[in-house]
Structure formats: structure tokens, C-alpha cells
Amino acid sequence: MTTWSRRQVLGASAVATLTTVGLDACVPLMVGQQVASKPAPELEALAPPAPREFRATWVATVANIDWPSRKGLTSVQQQDEIHTILDHAAALHLNAIILQIRTSADALYASPLEPWSEYLSGTQGQAPKPFYDPLALWIEQAHARGLELHAWFNPFRARQSQATSPAATSHLSQTQPAWVKAYGDQLWIDPGESAAADHTLAVFMDVLRRYDVDGIHIDDYFYPYPVTQGTEPRVELDFPDQPAWQRYMDGGGTLARNDWRRNNVDTLIARIYAGVRGIKPWVRFGVSPFGLGRPELRPSGIQGFSQYHKLYADVERWLQQGWIDYLVPQLYWRMDQAAQAFVPLLDYWHTQNPHGRNIYAGLFTSKLTTPGNDTKFAWPSEEITNQIAAVRSRAPGTGHVHFSMVALLQNRQGLADTLKTHTYSTPALVPASPWLESGAPDAPLAELRLMPNGAFVLSLRTPQLGKPVVRWAVWLRFGEQWSFLVSQQPKLAIPADRPGANGSSLTGVVVSALDRVGSESPRIGVLPLPRIGP
């Protein structure tokens, strides 16, 4: 898959299928010959602003949380599940998928650097049979549905506690055992081993070069969460990084050990950001940390675990330095949980953002349970919809990410129905990242052509020398009412009348073009002409 395959201006000869107002079937378009529109600049200011909101879900592959649903599925079964997940996401009007492709120094894609994940076949190192590249398919099919695909990596875990497969001979625990440390019931890559950090960075950059991802994303596991032993008292075990620490000290290092650990993580974050900027500067780098900030900076009354002191993650510094493009703090608490209250934490992260990066709330949607399961600690669906409402009220135009897709697929407590019908009743554009590229696309060219059945085809194109366009924002006016949709395709079927018993006729179309960082072009308006002849 080449980088520019979907980044170039989409050709006018493409044949499109899409869902639009009342047009639920995917129907190949036969373009009529009769031009049935005229320019209407007076419409351009009348259409509402384009709605902006990051609506994403994590698709976790570790322990088969979301996909594949279990180890050992055939390639066809795995692909069927991909289509099901993406169809569901598109139907809900989500606009991004954050897919976990590296769980434990492994790969859910064809990697020259690390072995195939056991969560595919059940055996680490075994490729899908018959062969296909899961990441390539996820990207292709997500983009076909107008969804972004962000590649999610765990930077330092080397073996997860539920893993059962023997390590492949190409796994780091076998090829570089000095880098890999046992801690608790898992294996971890030591962040203090500079060669190991180089390897992790190389994994990120390999994916960035070879796949058309929209984002590079890492989660909250930097140094591992502390492991304790004993009962009275419980003793916290230190991470076993003595060899790397000793080499640092012998080389003249001056930082205290905890500061050295934080510097190891800081350095990797800065290197990832610089690497992305140097290879594909339009791709966004995002981090999803634990949701509580540094203790001395927190809002009054907020208490709990300090990732700064225990995971050695100085998230506030990353924002201050501009080393990330978006942050998804895991705000995995109820709104009425005073010590970790959702709204004060949401506000806190926005105050730590001097460069105006995108801040999206991580939602614990999987706290909703299915009927018949233990509901002692379950949340009501209203908790999630109320949190979304709080984000929209306090930080309009930002967004949120659901953990995880399985809760939406299972429609737990009817949440997916509620989202589709009410919360996400119309599509939304991903918030722009204008610091990544300057300028905006040129205004598109648009015209309506008449189809034999009386409906229209909207044909879109952009000037040949303009910025690459990846999608269009389209407003349709029926009578005096506007509807909004987003299209990846340059040809759209448009009904002549709003479907329904009291449908109104199409009275205008407004279109703008979006570039690969979400910047919007000037608008163009067109007015449908009455049909001439039989």
C-alpha cells in the first residue's frame, strides 16, 4: 500500500457508493449527461459550520479483547470480523479506529522486525494462513468507509500475563535477552537500554513508512505499573533495571534514578514525534496516558495514583514541549466519583495544553455490562452519554475515544442504539491539526448531473495543483433544512427529494474539501436546476 494512493486528489472517473439521506443501499452510480446545476455563492454562508468531533474507539487485540474474537480463527473469519467492526463503526458515525498492532513486542502485520502475534493463530510467529496482511486490510477497509485508522503500539511490554504461546525464535526475549526483564507475571523491555529504545523506535518508523496510517498511537504502559509482594505491609518491587542504570552512572550520568527513568521515556516520546514529522508530517502522534496528572498540579480534591512517580511518564512536559499532536487521557471514572471526578480532570488536561493540541477524553465504555453479568460495579449507559455531553459542553469541537469496541458491538444497555439515534445522529469531521501543515485546499469544483430516475449525481473535483484532498464535507438543503455528510468519494448519489411522506425538494448543495490534516477549503455552493424535458 503506497502512501499517496488515497492522498492524491480523487479522480473524476471514480465510481462511488455511499449512504446519504434516505439512501441506505450502496448503488453504483450511472452518471447522467445533463448538467443540472448552476453556481450559487449565496448558499455558501447559509450552510451551518462543519461539525467537528473525534469519535473513535480502541480495538484491542491483546488477550483477544476486541479482535480477533479468539485465537485460531481462519483468515476468512478474521476478515469477516474486520468488516463487521468497521461496518458497525461507520453506521454509528464514528470517524476513527485506534487499532492495537503491537501488544508485546509482536506484530499484527507483516513485520520484518518482530514476530506475528499469538493473538492471531494462537502461536507466536505464525503468519495467517492463507496469508493476508491484517493491518493493510484494516487500513483499506477503514478508509473505504471514511474512517481514519490509527496504529496503536505498546512501546515496552514484551509478554502479557495471559499469553500462552512459547516465544518465537525471533522474539526479543530470545534474540536480546539482556533487554527484557521479568517483572511480576509479565516481561518488559527495559526503557533504560538505549539499543532497545532504538529498536522500539524502528518498529514505529517501519509501520509509518510502509502503511497509510492516519496516526501513530501509544498507550499508558511506559515503565510498568508497580508490582507488590507481601500483605502486611505490602512492599513495592523496584523495576530490575540495575545494569542499564549502572552503565549510565559509570558513564558520568548525573540524574537521580527516577529522573533518569523519566528522561528515558521523555527521550523516546520526543524521538517518535521527530521521526513522524520527518517521514510523514501529516500523520498525527497521539498518547493515551493514565488520567491523573502530577500530584502537585491536580485540581483540589483529586487524589490517586501518580504516573509521574510510578510510570515515569511526565505527560504535562510532553504537552508543554509540543511533542504530541493529540492526548487521550484515560478518564475512567464516574462523574460523581469525587477523588477522580471526570469533569475536573477533563478541565485539568485542557489547562496543561499551551500549544493547543487536540485533547480527547478516554471513556471507559466497557464498564457497561451485558444482561446476566455481574452488575455490582457496572455503570449505567447514561454515564457514558453524560460524559460525552460534558466534553461537548466544556470543550466543544474536541472529542472522545471509547474503550473498547466490544461494548459497542454488543450494544450494551442499548448504548449503541442511543449513540446512533441521538448522540451521533449526524457525521462529524475529525478536528483539524493545522500546526502540521500550513494552508488549506483550494475550493472544490462541483456540479449536479441528472440521473434517468430524476435523482442527481454530485460530481466533485479539485484544482490539479492544489493540496491533496482526502474527503469532502457536503451539506444538502431540502426545503430550508440542512443535512450534513462526509464523503471519501468524488461522486455521490443525491435524491431529488427528501425521503418520507412529507419530503422536500433539494434546494441547494454546499461542498468544502478537507486535506490530510483536516484543514477545510473555502466552500462552493450549487443550485439544482429544474428538470428539462420528459
Short mmCIF file of C-alpha atoms in Angstrom, two decimals:
data_model
loop_
_atom_site.label_atom_id
_atom_site.label_comp_id
_atom_site.label_asym_id
_atom_site.label_seq_id
_atom_site.Cartn_x
_atom_site.Cartn_y
_atom_site.Cartn_z
CA MET A 1 0.00 0.00 0.00
CA THR A 2 1.63 3.26 -1.08
CA THR A 3 1.40 6.42 0.90
CA TRP A 4 -0.15 8.51 -1.82
CA SER A 5 -2.76 6.02 -3.03
CA ARG A 6 -5.54 7.86 -1.25
CA ARG A 7 -3.73 11.11 -0.65
CA GLN A 8 -3.91 12.25 -4.25
CA VAL A 9 -6.89 14.18 -5.46
CA LEU A 10 -9.54 11.59 -6.20
CA GLY A 11 -10.08 11.08 -9.90
CA ALA A 12 -13.29 12.24 -11.51
CA SER A 13 -13.75 8.88 -13.18
CA ALA A 14 -14.18 7.01 -9.88
CA VAL A 15 -17.47 5.24 -9.29
CA ALA A 16 -18.81 5.83 -5.80
CA THR A 17 -21.16 4.17 -3.40
CA LEU A 18 -22.38 5.78 -0.23
CA THR A 19 -25.16 6.23 2.23
CA THR A 20 -26.82 9.62 2.19
CA VAL A 21 -30.12 11.00 3.41
CA GLY A 22 -32.62 8.19 2.98
CA LEU A 23 -30.29 6.39 0.55
CA ASP A 24 -29.24 3.33 2.52
CA ALA A 25 -28.35 0.92 -0.28
CA CYS A 26 -24.92 1.01 -1.88
CA VAL A 27 -25.78 1.57 -5.55
CA PRO A 28 -23.24 2.04 -8.39
CA LEU A 29 -23.81 5.42 -9.95
CA MET A 30 -24.61 5.84 -13.63
CA VAL A 31 -23.84 9.45 -14.33
CA GLY A 32 -26.32 11.30 -16.49
CA GLN A 33 -25.23 13.65 -19.24
CA GLN A 34 -27.41 16.61 -18.37
CA VAL A 35 -25.77 19.24 -16.17
CA ALA A 36 -28.48 20.22 -13.73
CA SER A 37 -26.95 22.92 -11.53
CA LYS A 38 -25.55 26.40 -11.51
CA PRO A 39 -23.14 28.15 -9.15
CA ALA A 40 -24.83 29.58 -6.07
CA PRO A 41 -22.32 31.55 -3.97
CA GLU A 42 -25.20 32.91 -1.92
CA LEU A 43 -25.61 29.45 -0.34
CA GLU A 44 -22.06 29.21 0.97
CA ALA A 45 -22.65 31.30 4.08
CA LEU A 46 -26.05 29.77 4.78
CA ALA A 47 -24.88 26.21 5.46
CA PRO A 48 -24.03 25.57 9.14
CA PRO A 49 -20.42 25.13 10.29
CA ALA A 50 -18.97 21.68 9.74
CA PRO A 51 -19.39 19.65 12.95
CA ARG A 52 -16.02 18.65 14.43
CA GLU A 53 -15.60 15.86 16.95
CA PHE A 54 -13.16 12.99 17.30
CA ARG A 55 -15.39 9.93 17.65
CA ALA A 56 -13.14 6.94 17.98
CA THR A 57 -12.89 3.54 19.57
CA TRP A 58 -9.94 1.45 20.60
CA VAL A 59 -9.84 -2.00 19.03
CA ALA A 60 -7.75 -4.04 21.45
CA THR A 61 -6.08 -7.19 20.18
CA VAL A 62 -4.21 -8.16 23.37
CA ALA A 63 -5.91 -11.14 25.01
CA ASN A 64 -8.39 -11.05 22.08
CA ILE A 65 -10.41 -8.32 23.81
CA ASP A 66 -11.95 -6.94 20.59
CA TRP A 67 -10.35 -8.58 17.57
CA PRO A 68 -9.88 -11.33 16.63
CA SER A 69 -12.60 -12.58 18.97
CA ARG A 70 -10.44 -15.62 19.74
CA LYS A 71 -7.18 -17.20 18.70
CA GLY A 72 -7.09 -19.60 15.79
CA LEU A 73 -9.82 -18.13 13.60
CA THR A 74 -9.31 -18.72 9.89
CA SER A 75 -8.20 -15.83 7.73
CA VAL A 76 -11.72 -15.58 6.33
CA GLN A 77 -13.23 -15.47 9.82
CA GLN A 78 -10.77 -12.79 10.91
CA GLN A 79 -11.58 -10.73 7.83
CA ASP A 80 -15.31 -11.14 8.38
CA GLU A 81 -14.87 -9.73 11.88
CA ILE A 82 -12.91 -6.78 10.47
CA HIS A 83 -15.77 -5.96 8.12
CA THR A 84 -18.33 -6.32 10.91
CA ILE A 85 -16.45 -3.98 13.24
CA LEU A 86 -15.89 -1.36 10.56
CA ASP A 87 -19.47 -1.54 9.29
CA HIS A 88 -20.69 -1.05 12.84
CA ALA A 89 -18.32 1.86 13.44
CA ALA A 90 -19.41 3.57 10.22
CA ALA A 91 -23.10 3.03 10.99
CA LEU A 92 -22.59 4.70 14.37
CA HIS A 93 -20.98 7.73 12.67
CA LEU A 94 -17.63 7.15 14.34
CA ASN A 95 -14.75 8.65 12.37
CA ALA A 96 -11.64 6.85 13.66
CA ILE A 97 -10.41 3.42 14.73
CA ILE A 98 -7.39 3.04 17.03
CA LEU A 99 -6.16 -0.48 16.27
CA GLN A 100 -3.66 -2.25 18.53
CA ILE A 101 -0.98 -3.72 16.27
CA ARG A 102 1.86 -4.32 18.76
CA THR A 103 0.83 -5.82 22.10
CA SER A 104 4.05 -7.42 23.39
CA ALA A 105 7.00 -6.87 21.03
CA ASP A 106 4.92 -8.71 18.42
CA ALA A 107 3.07 -7.72 15.26
CA LEU A 108 -0.44 -7.96 13.84
CA TYR A 109 1.01 -7.06 10.44
CA ALA A 110 3.80 -8.31 8.20
CA SER A 111 6.81 -7.10 10.16
CA PRO A 112 10.48 -7.62 9.29
CA LEU A 113 11.39 -6.72 12.89
CA GLU A 114 9.10 -8.71 15.19
CA PRO A 115 7.16 -12.00 15.11
CA TRP A 116 3.49 -12.44 14.33
CA SER A 117 1.29 -12.05 17.41
CA GLU A 118 -0.07 -15.17 19.05
CA TYR A 119 -3.48 -13.47 19.27
CA LEU A 120 -4.00 -14.32 15.60
CA SER A 121 -3.20 -18.02 15.24
CA GLY A 122 -2.52 -18.97 18.84
CA THR A 123 1.19 -19.43 18.09
CA GLN A 124 3.61 -16.53 18.18
CA GLY A 125 5.50 -16.22 14.91
CA GLN A 126 2.86 -17.93 12.76
CA ALA A 127 1.53 -15.87 9.85
CA PRO A 128 -2.12 -16.02 8.80
CA LYS A 129 -2.96 -18.98 6.53
CA PRO A 130 -3.91 -18.33 3.83
CA PHE A 131 -1.75 -15.25 4.05
CA TYR A 132 -3.08 -11.73 4.25
CA ASP A 133 -1.74 -8.63 5.98
CA PRO A 134 -4.27 -7.64 8.69
CA LEU A 135 -3.08 -4.04 9.05
CA ALA A 136 -3.19 -3.43 5.30
CA LEU A 137 -6.76 -4.75 5.19
CA TRP A 138 -7.84 -2.73 8.21
CA ILE A 139 -6.48 0.46 6.62
CA GLU A 140 -8.01 -0.23 3.22
CA GLN A 141 -11.43 -1.06 4.59
CA ALA A 142 -11.46 1.73 7.19
CA HIS A 143 -10.61 4.33 4.57
CA ALA A 144 -13.24 2.93 2.21
CA ARG A 145 -15.82 3.68 4.91
CA GLY A 146 -14.49 7.18 5.64
CA LEU A 147 -12.80 6.12 8.90
CA GLU A 148 -9.31 7.07 9.97
CA LEU A 149 -7.01 4.26 11.12
CA HIS A 150 -4.52 4.98 13.91
CA ALA A 151 -1.90 2.31 14.63
CA TRP A 152 -1.66 1.59 18.38
CA PHE A 153 1.59 0.27 19.85
CA ASN A 154 2.60 -0.83 23.32
CA PRO A 155 6.17 0.50 23.47
CA PHE A 156 7.71 -1.64 26.23
CA ARG A 157 5.68 -4.74 27.14
CA ALA A 158 7.33 -7.98 25.93
CA ARG A 159 4.90 -10.63 27.20
CA GLN A 160 1.40 -10.19 28.58
CA SER A 161 0.16 -12.20 31.56
CA GLN A 162 -2.47 -14.11 29.55
CA ALA A 163 -0.04 -15.18 26.82
CA THR A 164 0.23 -18.94 26.38
CA SER A 165 2.36 -19.45 23.27
CA PRO A 166 6.09 -20.13 23.55
CA ALA A 167 8.15 -17.18 22.41
CA ALA A 168 9.12 -17.28 18.75
CA THR A 169 12.81 -17.59 18.00
CA SER A 170 12.71 -14.05 16.56
CA HIS A 171 11.15 -12.52 19.71
CA LEU A 172 13.26 -10.05 21.68
CA SER A 173 13.20 -12.30 24.72
CA GLN A 174 15.16 -14.79 22.62
CA THR A 175 17.30 -12.54 20.44
CA GLN A 176 18.08 -9.81 23.01
CA PRO A 177 17.51 -11.31 26.46
CA ALA A 178 19.54 -8.57 28.15
CA TRP A 179 16.90 -6.04 27.09
CA VAL A 180 13.97 -7.99 28.52
CA LYS A 181 13.20 -8.12 32.24
CA ALA A 182 10.74 -10.23 34.21
CA TYR A 183 8.56 -8.08 36.46
CA GLY A 184 5.54 -9.58 38.13
CA ASP A 185 3.90 -12.07 35.77
CA GLN A 186 4.94 -10.24 32.60
CA LEU A 187 8.07 -9.48 30.59
CA TRP A 188 9.12 -5.91 29.85
CA ILE A 189 11.59 -4.21 27.56
CA ASP A 190 13.87 -2.09 29.73
CA PRO A 191 13.42 1.58 28.67
CA GLY A 192 16.91 2.29 30.01
CA GLU A 193 18.53 0.06 27.39
CA SER A 194 19.32 2.52 24.62
CA ALA A 195 19.52 -0.18 21.94
CA ALA A 196 16.11 -1.46 23.00
CA ALA A 197 14.67 2.04 22.68
CA ASP A 198 16.25 2.26 19.22
CA HIS A 199 14.52 -0.99 18.28
CA THR A 200 11.13 0.22 19.53
CA LEU A 201 11.51 3.45 17.55
CA ALA A 202 12.48 1.43 14.46
CA VAL A 203 9.25 -0.57 14.80
CA PHE A 204 7.17 2.62 14.79
CA MET A 205 9.01 4.09 11.84
CA ASP A 206 8.76 0.87 9.83
CA VAL A 207 4.97 0.94 10.09
CA LEU A 208 4.90 4.65 9.32
CA ARG A 209 6.92 4.17 6.13
CA ARG A 210 5.07 1.13 4.80
CA TYR A 211 1.43 1.74 5.74
CA ASP A 212 -1.00 4.57 5.08
CA VAL A 213 -1.91 5.12 8.73
CA ASP A 214 -3.51 8.34 9.90
CA GLY A 215 -1.95 8.23 13.36
CA ILE A 216 0.74 6.63 15.49
CA HIS A 217 -0.65 5.94 18.97
CA ILE A 218 0.79 4.61 22.23
CA ASP A 219 -0.96 3.67 25.45
CA ASP A 220 -0.24 4.16 29.15
CA TYR A 221 2.37 1.44 29.70
CA PHE A 222 5.76 3.13 29.93
CA TYR A 223 7.62 1.70 32.88
CA PRO A 224 5.21 -0.96 34.15
CA TYR A 225 2.59 -0.38 36.82
CA PRO A 226 4.15 -1.28 40.19
CA VAL A 227 4.11 -4.87 41.40
CA THR A 228 3.88 -5.55 45.11
CA GLN A 229 4.54 -8.54 47.33
CA GLY A 230 3.53 -9.49 50.85
CA THR A 231 0.45 -8.42 52.75
CA GLU A 232 1.32 -6.63 56.00
CA PRO A 233 2.90 -4.46 54.83
CA ARG A 234 2.78 -4.72 51.03
CA VAL A 235 6.19 -3.98 49.55
CA GLU A 236 6.54 -2.40 46.13
CA LEU A 237 9.13 -4.14 43.97
CA ASP A 238 11.53 -1.93 42.06
CA PHE A 239 11.84 -2.44 38.33
CA PRO A 240 15.02 -4.50 37.67
CA ASP A 241 16.96 -2.05 35.53
CA GLN A 242 20.20 -2.08 37.55
CA PRO A 243 22.55 -2.95 34.63
CA ALA A 244 21.36 -0.03 32.49
CA TRP A 245 21.40 2.31 35.48
CA GLN A 246 24.93 1.28 36.42
CA ARG A 247 26.20 1.89 32.88
CA TYR A 248 24.62 5.34 33.00
CA MET A 249 26.34 6.14 36.29
CA ASP A 250 29.67 4.72 35.11
CA GLY A 251 29.41 6.94 32.05
CA GLY A 252 29.23 10.06 34.19
CA GLY A 253 25.45 10.37 34.50
CA THR A 254 24.22 12.98 36.96
CA LEU A 255 20.46 12.45 37.13
CA ALA A 256 18.81 10.79 40.10
CA ARG A 257 17.48 7.34 39.24
CA ASN A 258 13.82 8.34 38.98
CA ASP A 259 14.71 11.39 36.87
CA TRP A 260 16.84 9.16 34.65
CA ARG A 261 13.87 6.86 34.13
CA ARG A 262 11.64 9.80 33.22
CA ASN A 263 14.31 11.05 30.83
CA ASN A 264 14.36 7.65 29.12
CA VAL A 265 10.62 7.92 28.46
CA ASP A 266 10.80 11.61 27.52
CA THR A 267 13.53 10.86 25.01
CA LEU A 268 11.50 8.15 23.30
CA ILE A 269 8.42 10.40 23.07
CA ALA A 270 10.48 13.23 21.55
CA ARG A 271 12.15 10.83 19.09
CA ILE A 272 8.83 9.35 17.95
CA TYR A 273 7.42 12.81 17.35
CA ALA A 274 10.51 13.93 15.43
CA GLY A 275 10.50 10.69 13.42
CA VAL A 276 6.89 11.10 12.37
CA ARG A 277 7.49 14.74 11.39
CA GLY A 278 10.50 13.73 9.31
CA ILE A 279 8.81 10.90 7.40
CA LYS A 280 5.11 11.77 7.05
CA PRO A 281 4.47 15.12 8.70
CA TRP A 282 0.70 14.89 8.21
CA VAL A 283 0.41 11.76 10.39
CA ARG A 284 -0.62 12.55 13.97
CA PHE A 285 1.18 11.20 17.01
CA GLY A 286 -1.10 10.53 19.97
CA VAL A 287 -0.64 9.25 23.50
CA SER A 288 -3.25 7.82 25.86
CA PRO A 289 -1.88 8.12 29.41
CA PHE A 290 -3.38 7.32 32.79
CA GLY A 291 -5.89 10.06 33.55
CA LEU A 292 -4.39 11.62 36.70
CA GLY A 293 -1.75 14.28 36.33
CA ARG A 294 1.15 15.23 38.59
CA PRO A 295 0.01 15.41 42.24
CA GLU A 296 1.21 18.97 42.82
CA LEU A 297 -0.67 20.25 39.75
CA ARG A 298 -4.00 18.46 40.15
CA PRO A 299 -7.30 20.21 40.86
CA SER A 300 -8.32 20.44 44.51
CA GLY A 301 -9.72 17.18 45.84
CA ILE A 302 -8.29 14.94 43.11
CA GLN A 303 -6.35 12.02 44.55
CA GLY A 304 -4.84 8.74 43.44
CA PHE A 305 -2.03 7.05 41.56
CA SER A 306 0.83 9.19 40.22
CA GLN A 307 2.05 8.12 36.80
CA TYR A 308 4.76 10.77 37.10
CA HIS A 309 6.29 8.96 40.08
CA LYS A 310 5.41 5.34 39.27
CA LEU A 311 5.32 5.03 35.45
CA TYR A 312 7.90 7.79 34.99
CA ALA A 313 5.60 9.50 32.50
CA ASP A 314 5.83 13.31 32.55
CA VAL A 315 2.79 13.86 30.37
CA GLU A 316 2.49 17.54 31.21
CA ARG A 317 6.00 18.08 29.87
CA TRP A 318 5.14 16.39 26.58
CA LEU A 319 2.30 18.85 26.10
CA GLN A 320 4.48 21.79 27.11
CA GLN A 321 7.17 20.77 24.64
CA GLY A 322 4.67 20.13 21.82
CA TRP A 323 5.87 16.53 21.40
CA ILE A 324 2.41 15.12 20.69
CA ASP A 325 -0.43 16.01 18.36
CA TYR A 326 -3.24 14.65 20.48
CA LEU A 327 -3.70 13.37 24.01
CA VAL A 328 -6.35 10.90 25.19
CA PRO A 329 -6.17 10.83 29.00
CA GLN A 330 -7.92 7.74 30.30
CA LEU A 331 -10.69 9.35 32.38
CA TYR A 332 -12.02 6.01 33.56
CA TRP A 333 -14.09 7.22 36.50
CA ARG A 334 -17.70 8.18 37.06
CA MET A 335 -18.68 11.81 37.15
CA ASP A 336 -19.76 11.52 40.79
CA GLN A 337 -16.51 9.86 41.96
CA ALA A 338 -15.15 12.85 43.83
CA ALA A 339 -11.50 11.83 44.18
CA GLN A 340 -11.19 11.21 40.42
CA ALA A 341 -14.10 13.30 39.16
CA PHE A 342 -14.47 13.28 35.37
CA VAL A 343 -15.17 16.98 34.76
CA PRO A 344 -12.34 18.47 36.87
CA LEU A 345 -9.89 16.05 35.24
CA LEU A 346 -11.16 16.91 31.77
CA ASP A 347 -10.68 20.60 32.54
CA TYR A 348 -7.25 19.93 34.02
CA TRP A 349 -5.80 18.39 30.89
CA HIS A 350 -7.05 21.27 28.78
CA THR A 351 -5.24 23.72 31.08
CA GLN A 352 -1.96 21.83 30.51
CA ASN A 353 -2.03 22.46 26.76
CA PRO A 354 -0.07 25.61 25.80
CA HIS A 355 0.31 24.62 22.13
CA GLY A 356 -3.38 23.97 21.54
CA ARG A 357 -3.02 20.29 20.75
CA ASN A 358 -6.14 18.16 20.47
CA ILE A 359 -7.32 16.72 23.80
CA TYR A 360 -9.80 13.83 23.64
CA ALA A 361 -11.38 12.13 26.65
CA GLY A 362 -10.81 8.40 27.05
CA LEU A 363 -14.13 6.82 28.12
CA PHE A 364 -14.47 3.52 30.00
CA THR A 365 -17.40 2.31 27.90
CA SER A 366 -16.67 -1.32 28.75
CA LYS A 367 -17.86 -0.64 32.30
CA LEU A 368 -21.32 -1.20 30.85
CA THR A 369 -22.14 -4.90 31.20
CA THR A 370 -24.33 -7.27 29.25
CA PRO A 371 -27.57 -8.62 30.79
CA GLY A 372 -27.00 -11.51 33.16
CA ASN A 373 -23.45 -10.48 34.07
CA ASP A 374 -22.40 -9.19 37.47
CA THR A 375 -23.62 -5.61 37.61
CA LYS A 376 -22.32 -4.71 41.08
CA PHE A 377 -19.69 -2.37 39.66
CA ALA A 378 -21.31 -1.72 36.29
CA TRP A 379 -22.16 1.73 35.04
CA PRO A 380 -25.49 2.78 33.54
CA SER A 381 -25.37 3.78 29.88
CA GLU A 382 -26.27 7.34 30.90
CA GLU A 383 -22.83 7.67 32.48
CA ILE A 384 -21.21 7.49 29.04
CA THR A 385 -23.70 9.75 27.29
CA ASN A 386 -23.43 12.26 30.15
CA GLN A 387 -19.65 12.23 29.87
CA ILE A 388 -19.90 12.89 26.14
CA ALA A 389 -22.29 15.75 26.89
CA ALA A 390 -19.79 17.15 29.41
CA VAL A 391 -16.99 17.04 26.83
CA ARG A 392 -19.18 18.83 24.30
CA SER A 393 -20.16 21.48 26.83
CA ARG A 394 -16.74 22.17 28.33
CA ALA A 395 -14.50 21.53 25.32
CA PRO A 396 -16.64 21.86 22.17
CA GLY A 397 -15.10 20.60 18.97
CA THR A 398 -12.75 18.15 20.69
CA GLY A 399 -13.94 14.55 21.13
CA HIS A 400 -13.56 11.23 22.90
CA VAL A 401 -12.49 7.60 22.49
CA HIS A 402 -14.40 4.54 23.70
CA PHE A 403 -12.66 1.67 25.43
CA SER A 404 -13.45 -0.59 23.79
CA MET A 405 -15.19 -1.69 20.60
CA VAL A 406 -16.70 -4.85 22.11
CA ALA A 407 -19.07 -2.80 24.27
CA LEU A 408 -20.41 -1.02 21.17
CA LEU A 409 -20.64 -4.24 19.15
CA GLN A 410 -22.65 -5.86 21.92
CA ASN A 411 -24.85 -2.77 22.24
CA ARG A 412 -24.52 -2.98 25.99
CA GLN A 413 -27.53 -1.48 27.74
CA GLY A 414 -28.64 -0.16 24.36
CA LEU A 415 -25.78 2.36 24.23
CA ALA A 416 -25.01 1.82 20.54
CA ASP A 417 -28.66 2.45 19.69
CA THR A 418 -28.65 5.64 21.72
CA LEU A 419 -25.45 6.85 20.09
CA LYS A 420 -26.73 6.15 16.59
CA THR A 421 -30.15 7.71 17.14
CA HIS A 422 -29.28 10.68 19.31
CA THR A 423 -25.67 11.34 20.32
CA TYR A 424 -24.18 10.69 16.88
CA SER A 425 -27.23 11.41 14.76
CA THR A 426 -25.11 13.13 12.09
CA PRO A 427 -21.50 12.58 10.94
CA ALA A 428 -18.66 14.76 12.17
CA LEU A 429 -15.23 15.70 10.88
CA VAL A 430 -12.11 14.87 12.84
CA PRO A 431 -10.72 18.04 14.47
CA ALA A 432 -8.03 19.69 12.40
CA SER A 433 -4.32 19.69 13.25
CA PRO A 434 -3.27 22.89 11.45
CA TRP A 435 0.20 23.03 13.09
CA LEU A 436 1.22 20.06 10.92
CA GLU A 437 0.69 21.72 7.52
CA SER A 438 0.10 25.29 6.54
CA GLY A 439 -2.70 26.47 4.33
CA ALA A 440 -5.86 24.77 3.18
CA PRO A 441 -7.05 23.13 -0.03
CA ASP A 442 -8.47 25.20 -2.83
CA ALA A 443 -12.24 25.31 -3.13
CA PRO A 444 -13.54 22.26 -4.97
CA LEU A 445 -15.41 22.30 -8.24
CA ALA A 446 -18.91 20.86 -8.00
CA GLU A 447 -21.80 20.20 -10.32
CA LEU A 448 -25.01 18.21 -10.27
CA ARG A 449 -25.92 15.91 -13.14
CA LEU A 450 -29.32 14.43 -13.64
CA MET A 451 -29.88 10.68 -13.49
CA PRO A 452 -32.60 8.92 -15.51
CA ASN A 453 -34.64 8.31 -12.35
CA GLY A 454 -34.79 12.04 -11.57
CA ALA A 455 -32.18 11.95 -8.81
CA PHE A 456 -28.82 13.70 -9.04
CA VAL A 457 -25.17 12.81 -9.06
CA LEU A 458 -22.91 15.30 -7.32
CA SER A 459 -19.52 15.34 -9.06
CA LEU A 460 -16.56 16.82 -7.19
CA ARG A 461 -13.01 17.64 -8.19
CA THR A 462 -10.22 19.92 -7.07
CA PRO A 463 -7.69 22.01 -9.00
CA GLN A 464 -4.80 19.85 -10.16
CA LEU A 465 -2.08 21.89 -8.46
CA GLY A 466 -3.82 22.27 -5.11
CA LYS A 467 -3.15 20.44 -1.85
CA PRO A 468 -4.09 16.75 -1.76
CA VAL A 469 -7.70 16.20 -0.68
CA VAL A 470 -8.80 13.17 1.31
CA ARG A 471 -12.51 13.87 1.83
CA TRP A 472 -15.32 16.32 1.22
CA ALA A 473 -17.80 17.91 3.58
CA VAL A 474 -21.22 18.10 1.95
CA TRP A 475 -24.33 19.98 3.05
CA LEU A 476 -27.65 19.19 1.37
CA ARG A 477 -30.57 21.56 1.69
CA PHE A 478 -34.06 20.13 1.33
CA GLY A 479 -36.55 22.96 1.51
CA GLU A 480 -34.98 25.14 4.20
CA GLN A 481 -33.42 22.30 6.23
CA TRP A 482 -29.76 21.34 6.01
CA SER A 483 -28.30 17.83 6.28
CA PHE A 484 -24.58 17.08 6.62
CA LEU A 485 -22.49 14.18 5.35
CA VAL A 486 -18.84 13.35 4.76
CA SER A 487 -17.61 11.59 1.63
CA GLN A 488 -14.35 9.99 0.59
CA GLN A 489 -15.62 9.69 -2.97
CA PRO A 490 -15.85 12.23 -5.80
CA LYS A 491 -19.32 11.15 -6.95
CA LEU A 492 -22.37 11.00 -4.70
CA ALA A 493 -25.94 9.95 -5.38
CA ILE A 494 -28.29 12.68 -4.16
CA PRO A 495 -32.08 12.22 -4.04
CA ALA A 496 -34.18 14.91 -5.68
CA ASP A 497 -36.48 14.95 -2.67
CA ARG A 498 -36.02 14.20 1.00
CA PRO A 499 -37.37 10.67 1.52
CA GLY A 500 -40.55 10.37 3.53
CA ALA A 501 -44.21 11.23 3.22
CA ASN A 502 -43.58 14.96 3.53
CA GLY A 503 -40.30 15.10 1.68
CA SER A 504 -38.99 18.45 0.49
CA SER A 505 -37.18 19.00 -2.79
CA LEU A 506 -33.42 19.51 -2.97
CA THR A 507 -32.85 23.27 -2.97
CA GLY A 508 -29.08 23.53 -2.68
CA VAL A 509 -25.73 21.85 -2.13
CA VAL A 510 -22.64 23.27 -0.44
CA VAL A 511 -19.26 21.50 -0.51
CA SER A 512 -15.82 22.03 1.00
CA ALA A 513 -12.63 19.96 0.68
CA LEU A 514 -10.53 18.62 3.55
CA ASP A 515 -6.80 17.96 3.41
CA ARG A 516 -4.90 15.25 5.23
CA VAL A 517 -4.58 17.28 8.48
CA GLY A 518 -8.24 18.27 8.46
CA SER A 519 -7.93 21.86 7.23
CA GLU A 520 -11.02 22.96 5.31
CA SER A 521 -11.15 24.77 1.98
CA PRO A 522 -13.46 27.64 1.08
CA ARG A 523 -16.95 26.46 0.28
CA ILE A 524 -18.67 26.17 -3.07
CA GLY A 525 -22.44 26.29 -3.47
CA VAL A 526 -24.54 24.91 -6.33
CA LEU A 527 -28.23 25.22 -7.04
CA PRO A 528 -30.15 22.38 -8.67
CA LEU A 529 -31.98 23.27 -11.86
CA PRO A 530 -35.45 22.01 -12.67
CA ARG A 531 -35.56 19.00 -14.95
CA ILE A 532 -35.99 19.83 -18.62
CA GLY A 533 -37.98 17.50 -20.82
CA PRO A 534 -39.56 14.13 -20.08
#
